[in-house]
Coordinates of C-alpha atoms in Angstrom, one line a residue:
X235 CA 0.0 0.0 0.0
X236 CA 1.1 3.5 -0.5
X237 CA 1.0 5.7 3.0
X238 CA 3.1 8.2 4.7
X239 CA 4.2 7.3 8.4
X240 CA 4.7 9.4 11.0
X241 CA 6.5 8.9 14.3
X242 CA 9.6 10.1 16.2
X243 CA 11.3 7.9 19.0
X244 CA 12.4 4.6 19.6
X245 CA 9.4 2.9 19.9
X246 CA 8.2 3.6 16.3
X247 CA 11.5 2.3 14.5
X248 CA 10.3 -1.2 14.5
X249 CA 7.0 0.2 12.9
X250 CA 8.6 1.7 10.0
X251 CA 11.3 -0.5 9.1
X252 CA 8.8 -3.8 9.2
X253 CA 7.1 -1.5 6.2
X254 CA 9.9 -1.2 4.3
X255 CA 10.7 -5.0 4.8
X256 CA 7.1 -5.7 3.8
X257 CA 7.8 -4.1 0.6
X258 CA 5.0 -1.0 1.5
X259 CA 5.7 2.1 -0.4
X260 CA 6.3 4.6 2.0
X261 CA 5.8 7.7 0.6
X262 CA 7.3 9.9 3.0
X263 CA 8.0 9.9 6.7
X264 CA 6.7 12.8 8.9
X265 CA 8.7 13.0 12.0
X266 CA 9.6 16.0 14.7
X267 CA 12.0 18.4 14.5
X268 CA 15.7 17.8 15.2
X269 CA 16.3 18.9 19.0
X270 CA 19.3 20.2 20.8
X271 CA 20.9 17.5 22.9
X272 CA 23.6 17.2 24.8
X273 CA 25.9 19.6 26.2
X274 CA 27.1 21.0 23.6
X275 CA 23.0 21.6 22.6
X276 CA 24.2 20.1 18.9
X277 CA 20.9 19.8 16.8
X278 CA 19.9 15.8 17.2
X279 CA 17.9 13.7 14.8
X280 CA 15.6 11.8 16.2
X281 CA 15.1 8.3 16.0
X282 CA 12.4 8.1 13.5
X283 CA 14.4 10.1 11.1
X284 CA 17.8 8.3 11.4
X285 CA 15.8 5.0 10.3
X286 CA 14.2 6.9 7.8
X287 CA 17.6 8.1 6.1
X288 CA 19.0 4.5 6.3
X289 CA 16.1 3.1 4.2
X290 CA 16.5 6.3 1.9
X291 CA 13.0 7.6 2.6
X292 CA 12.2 11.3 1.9
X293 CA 12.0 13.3 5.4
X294 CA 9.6 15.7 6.6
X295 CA 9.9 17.3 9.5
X296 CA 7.3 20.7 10.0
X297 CA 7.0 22.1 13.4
X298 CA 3.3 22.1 13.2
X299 CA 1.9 19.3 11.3
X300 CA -1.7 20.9 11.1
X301 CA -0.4 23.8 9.0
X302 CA -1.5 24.6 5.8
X303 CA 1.6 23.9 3.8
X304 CA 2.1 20.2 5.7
X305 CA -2.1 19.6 4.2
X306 CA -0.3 20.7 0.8
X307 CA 2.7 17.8 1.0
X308 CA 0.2 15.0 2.1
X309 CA -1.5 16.0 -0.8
X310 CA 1.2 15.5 -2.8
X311 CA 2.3 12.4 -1.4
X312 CA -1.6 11.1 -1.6
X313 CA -0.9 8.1 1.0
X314 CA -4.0 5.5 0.8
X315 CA -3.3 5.1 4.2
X316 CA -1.4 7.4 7.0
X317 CA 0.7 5.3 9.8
X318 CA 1.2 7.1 13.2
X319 CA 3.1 5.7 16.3
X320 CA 4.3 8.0 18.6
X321 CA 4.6 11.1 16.4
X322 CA 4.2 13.9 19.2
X323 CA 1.6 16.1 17.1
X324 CA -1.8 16.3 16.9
X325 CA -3.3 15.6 13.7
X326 CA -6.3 17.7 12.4
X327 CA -9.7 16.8 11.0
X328 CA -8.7 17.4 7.3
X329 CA -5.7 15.3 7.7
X330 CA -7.5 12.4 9.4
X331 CA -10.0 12.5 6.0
X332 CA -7.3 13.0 3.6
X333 CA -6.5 9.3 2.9
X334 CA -9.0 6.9 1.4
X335 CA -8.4 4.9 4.4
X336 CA -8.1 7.3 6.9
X337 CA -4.9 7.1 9.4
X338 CA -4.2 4.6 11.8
X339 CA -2.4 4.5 14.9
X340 CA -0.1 1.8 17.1
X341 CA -0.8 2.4 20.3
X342 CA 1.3 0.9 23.5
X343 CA -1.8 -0.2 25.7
X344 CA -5.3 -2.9 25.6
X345 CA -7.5 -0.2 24.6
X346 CA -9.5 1.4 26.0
X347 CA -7.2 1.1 29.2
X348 CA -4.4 3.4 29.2
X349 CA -4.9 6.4 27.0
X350 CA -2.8 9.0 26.7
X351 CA 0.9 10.1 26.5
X352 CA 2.6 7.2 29.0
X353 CA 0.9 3.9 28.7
X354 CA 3.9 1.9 29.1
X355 CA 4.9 3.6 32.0
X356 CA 1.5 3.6 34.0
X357 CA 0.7 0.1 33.5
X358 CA 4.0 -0.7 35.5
X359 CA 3.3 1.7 37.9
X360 CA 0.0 0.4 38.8
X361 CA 1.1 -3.3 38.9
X362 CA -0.7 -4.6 35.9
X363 CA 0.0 -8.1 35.4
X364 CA -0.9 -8.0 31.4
X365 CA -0.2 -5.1 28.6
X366 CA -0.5 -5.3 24.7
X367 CA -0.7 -3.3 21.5
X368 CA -4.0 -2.0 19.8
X369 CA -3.8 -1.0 15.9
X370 CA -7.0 2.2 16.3
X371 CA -8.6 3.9 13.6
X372 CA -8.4 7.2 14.8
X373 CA -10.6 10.1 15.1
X374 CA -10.3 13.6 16.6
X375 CA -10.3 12.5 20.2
X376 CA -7.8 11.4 22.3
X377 CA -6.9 7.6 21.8
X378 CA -10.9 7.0 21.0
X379 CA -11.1 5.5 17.9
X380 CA -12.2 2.5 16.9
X381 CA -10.3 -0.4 17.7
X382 CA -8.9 -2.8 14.8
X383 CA -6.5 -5.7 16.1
X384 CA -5.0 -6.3 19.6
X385 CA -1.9 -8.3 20.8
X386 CA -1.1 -9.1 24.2
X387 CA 1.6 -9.4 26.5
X388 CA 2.6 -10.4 30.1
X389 CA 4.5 -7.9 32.7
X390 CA 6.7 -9.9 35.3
X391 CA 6.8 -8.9 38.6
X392 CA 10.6 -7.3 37.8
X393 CA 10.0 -6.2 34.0
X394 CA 10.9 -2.5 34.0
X395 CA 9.6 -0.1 31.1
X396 CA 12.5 -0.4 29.4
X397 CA 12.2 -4.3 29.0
X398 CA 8.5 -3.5 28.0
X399 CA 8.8 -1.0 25.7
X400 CA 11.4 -2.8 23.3
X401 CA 9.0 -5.8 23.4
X402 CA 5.9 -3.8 22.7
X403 CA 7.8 -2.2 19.9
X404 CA 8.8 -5.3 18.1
X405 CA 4.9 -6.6 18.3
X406 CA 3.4 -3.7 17.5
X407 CA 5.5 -3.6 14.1
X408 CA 3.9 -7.0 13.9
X409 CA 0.4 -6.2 14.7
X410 CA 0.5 -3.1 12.0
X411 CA 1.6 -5.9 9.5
X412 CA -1.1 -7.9 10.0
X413 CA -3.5 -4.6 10.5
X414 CA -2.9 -3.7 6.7
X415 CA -3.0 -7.3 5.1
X416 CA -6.7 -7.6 6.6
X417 CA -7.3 -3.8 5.0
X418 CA -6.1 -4.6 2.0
X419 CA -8.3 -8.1 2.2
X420 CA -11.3 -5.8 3.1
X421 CA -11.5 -8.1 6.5
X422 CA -10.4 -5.7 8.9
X423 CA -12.7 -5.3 11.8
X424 CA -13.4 -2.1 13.4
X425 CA -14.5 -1.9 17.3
X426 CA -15.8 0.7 19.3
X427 CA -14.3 1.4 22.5
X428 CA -16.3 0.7 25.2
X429 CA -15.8 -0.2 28.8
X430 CA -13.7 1.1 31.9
X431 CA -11.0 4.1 30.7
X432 CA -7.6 4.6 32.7
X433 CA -5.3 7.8 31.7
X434 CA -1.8 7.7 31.2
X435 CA -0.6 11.3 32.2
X436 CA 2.4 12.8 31.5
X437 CA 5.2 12.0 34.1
X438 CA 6.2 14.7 36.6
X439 CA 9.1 15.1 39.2
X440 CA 6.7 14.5 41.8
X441 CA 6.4 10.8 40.2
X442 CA 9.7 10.7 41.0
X443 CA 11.0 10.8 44.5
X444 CA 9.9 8.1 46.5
X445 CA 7.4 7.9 49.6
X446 CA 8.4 4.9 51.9
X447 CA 4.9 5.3 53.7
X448 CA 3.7 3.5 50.5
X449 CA 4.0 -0.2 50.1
X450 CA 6.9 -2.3 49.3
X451 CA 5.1 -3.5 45.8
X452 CA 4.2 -0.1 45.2
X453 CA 7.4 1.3 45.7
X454 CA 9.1 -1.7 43.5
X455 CA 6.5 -0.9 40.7
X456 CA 7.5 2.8 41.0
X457 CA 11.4 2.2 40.7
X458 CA 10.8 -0.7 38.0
X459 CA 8.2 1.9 36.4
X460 CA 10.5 4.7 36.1
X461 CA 13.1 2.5 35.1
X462 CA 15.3 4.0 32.2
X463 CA 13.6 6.8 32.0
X464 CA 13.2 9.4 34.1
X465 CA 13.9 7.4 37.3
X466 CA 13.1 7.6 41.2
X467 CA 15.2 8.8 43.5
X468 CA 15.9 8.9 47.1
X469 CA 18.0 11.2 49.7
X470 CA 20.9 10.0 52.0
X471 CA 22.2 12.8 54.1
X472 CA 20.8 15.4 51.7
X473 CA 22.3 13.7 48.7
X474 CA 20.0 12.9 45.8
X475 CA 20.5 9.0 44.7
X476 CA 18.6 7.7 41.4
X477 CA 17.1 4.1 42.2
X478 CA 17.2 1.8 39.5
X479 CA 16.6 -1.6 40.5
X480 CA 14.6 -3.2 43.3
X481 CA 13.2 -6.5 44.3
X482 CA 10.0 -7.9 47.1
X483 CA 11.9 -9.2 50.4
X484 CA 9.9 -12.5 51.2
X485 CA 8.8 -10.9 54.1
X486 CA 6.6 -8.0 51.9
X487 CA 5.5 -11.0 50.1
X488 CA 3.5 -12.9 52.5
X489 CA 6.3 -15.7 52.7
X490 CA 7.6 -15.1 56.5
X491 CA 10.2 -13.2 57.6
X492 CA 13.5 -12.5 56.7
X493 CA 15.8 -14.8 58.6
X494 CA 18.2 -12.9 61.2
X495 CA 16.4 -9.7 61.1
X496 CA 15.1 -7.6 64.3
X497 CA 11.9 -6.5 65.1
X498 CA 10.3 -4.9 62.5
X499 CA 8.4 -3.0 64.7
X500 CA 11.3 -0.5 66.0
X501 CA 11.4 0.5 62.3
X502 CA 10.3 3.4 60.6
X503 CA 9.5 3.6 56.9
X504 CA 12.2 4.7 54.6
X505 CA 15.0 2.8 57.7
X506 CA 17.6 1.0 56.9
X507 CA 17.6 -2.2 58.9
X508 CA 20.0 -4.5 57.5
X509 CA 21.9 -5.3 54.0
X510 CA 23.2 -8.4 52.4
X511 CA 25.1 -9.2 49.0
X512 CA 22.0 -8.4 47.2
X513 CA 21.3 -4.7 48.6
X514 CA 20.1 -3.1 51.3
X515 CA 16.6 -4.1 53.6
X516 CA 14.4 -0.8 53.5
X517 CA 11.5 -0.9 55.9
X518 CA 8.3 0.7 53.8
X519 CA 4.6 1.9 54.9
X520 CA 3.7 -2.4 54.3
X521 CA 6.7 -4.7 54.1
X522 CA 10.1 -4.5 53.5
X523 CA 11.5 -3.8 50.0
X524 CA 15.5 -4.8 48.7
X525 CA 17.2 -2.0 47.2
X526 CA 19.3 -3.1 45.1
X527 CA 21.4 -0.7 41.9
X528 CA 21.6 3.3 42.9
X529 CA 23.3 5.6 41.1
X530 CA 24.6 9.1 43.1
X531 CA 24.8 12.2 41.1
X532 CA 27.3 12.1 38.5
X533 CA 28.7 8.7 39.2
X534 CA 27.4 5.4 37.3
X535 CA 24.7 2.7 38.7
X536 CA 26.4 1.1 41.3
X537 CA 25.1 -2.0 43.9
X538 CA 23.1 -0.1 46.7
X539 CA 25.4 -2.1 49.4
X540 CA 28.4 -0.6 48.0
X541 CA 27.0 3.0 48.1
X542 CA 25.9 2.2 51.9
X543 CA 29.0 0.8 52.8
X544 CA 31.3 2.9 51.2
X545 CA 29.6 6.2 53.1
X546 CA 29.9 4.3 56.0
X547 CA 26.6 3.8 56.6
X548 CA 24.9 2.2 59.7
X549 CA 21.7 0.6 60.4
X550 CA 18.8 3.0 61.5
X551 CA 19.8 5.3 59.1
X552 CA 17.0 7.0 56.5
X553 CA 16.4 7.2 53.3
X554 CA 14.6 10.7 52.7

């Protein structure tokens, strides 16, 4: 088929290049503007359009997709189809009509759960046990269009959104593969959305520090959640320390208590009570959680025990 795609990070890569290896004529790829990165704030490319260049596609990158002179291009191009995954821009009413098939998205949830910007993100941070991709025909809302085909995956108990979102990727390239052989086929199906509707906000710094008057599991889904990107963090005496890895003591689990440790109760959250090879015991609002990699300002990710240690830390002392 002959479409345009448009998308900008990581996540739509797969997308586009499983086009080009299905032999799709991609007419041109619609991506965002390069952005200053770095410290040196040099101008970078983003994803979408390094991928695009190594296939030899034509580039276009306007800063405002609904303007008059980006209608005038898709014009031009006349797509039969328009892809979009991830592209950052709002598209408007005369561009979701331009192509005979109209434009449809990949989008990183089970519709209609987890609408919105950070599905990936949310549905680790709330402890879902399940996750998928939903090919949507879409329509002026936000993430309400009509649903088309669905794939779904598992979340482990210690997948982070890093692990999910490269496996998402790769089968949502699938899905849109298998999206437009049942268009072309006339056999697609089309579903309106219907049912209970979570949100997937944009992420804030107050997503990011941690409260140890919440749960153990809720506090390992946060730091697994935020996990690469943007990250928790704690404070040890007044020094901010990114968390990146985490696991469930068997005691926060419900299978006993950990062997040698003392009485819980003398605790407070966000206390260190003991440490082992594996990390350091942190006593939480419920349970006890294992913290595991840190990473202090401007150092790399290091094992939380040697952090401790090497500050010459003691037991009783808080994380902030």
């Amino acid at each position: 088929m002959r479409l345009v795609f448009m998308g900008t990070p990581d996540f739509a890569v797969p997308t586009l290049q499983a086009l080009a290896a299905h032999g799709h004529d991609v007419a041109g790829v619609f991506t965002q503007p390069d952005r200053p990165s770095g410290r040196g704030k040099n101008l970078k490319p983003s994803p979408v359009k390094t991928a695009a260049q190594e296939l030899g596609l034509p580039v276009y990158q306007p800063p405002k997709v609904k303007s008059p002179e980006s209608l005038e291009i898709l014009k031009e191009l006349a797509p039969e189809v328009i892809i979009v995954v991830a592209y950052g821009q709002l598209l408007s009413k005369e561009i979701l009509g331009l192509p005979p098939y109209g434009c449809i998205n990949v989008h990183a949830s089970l519709l209609p759960d987890w609408r919105g910007a950070a599905p990936i993100h949310w549905s680790i941070l709330k402890g879902d046990q399940r996750t998928g991709v939903t090919t949507m025909q879409m329509d002026e809302g936000l993430d309400t269009g009509d649903m088309l085909l669905k794939t779904e995956l598992p979340i482990g108990e210690d997948t982070t959104t890093g692990e999910l979102h490269d496996a998402l990727a790769q089968a949502g390239a699938q899905l849109l593969i298998a999206t437009l052989e049942q268009l072309h086929k006339g056999k697609l199906p089309r579903t309106p959305q219907k049912g209970p509707v979570r949100y997937a906000s944009l992420l804030t710094r107050e997503h990011e520090k941690i409260d140890w008057a919440r749960s153990a599991q809720d506090i390992h889904n946060q730091i697994r959640g935020l996990n690469p990107w943007p990250g928790s963090y704690i404070l040890f005496r007044e020094e901010t320390v990114k968390v990146w890895k985490s696991s469930i003591s068997a005691q926060a689990r419900g299978d006993g208590a950990e062997p040698g440790l003392p009485a819980l109760k003398d605790f407070k959250p966000g206390e260190i009570i003991a440490w082992d090879q594996q990390g350091l015991l942190v006593q939480t609002g419920e349970g006890l959680i294992r913290i595991v990699e840190v990473q202090p300002a401007g150092k790399k990710p290091m094992p939380a025990r040697d952090f401790f240690l090497g500050r010459r830390g003691q037991a009783g002392e808080s994380f902030g």
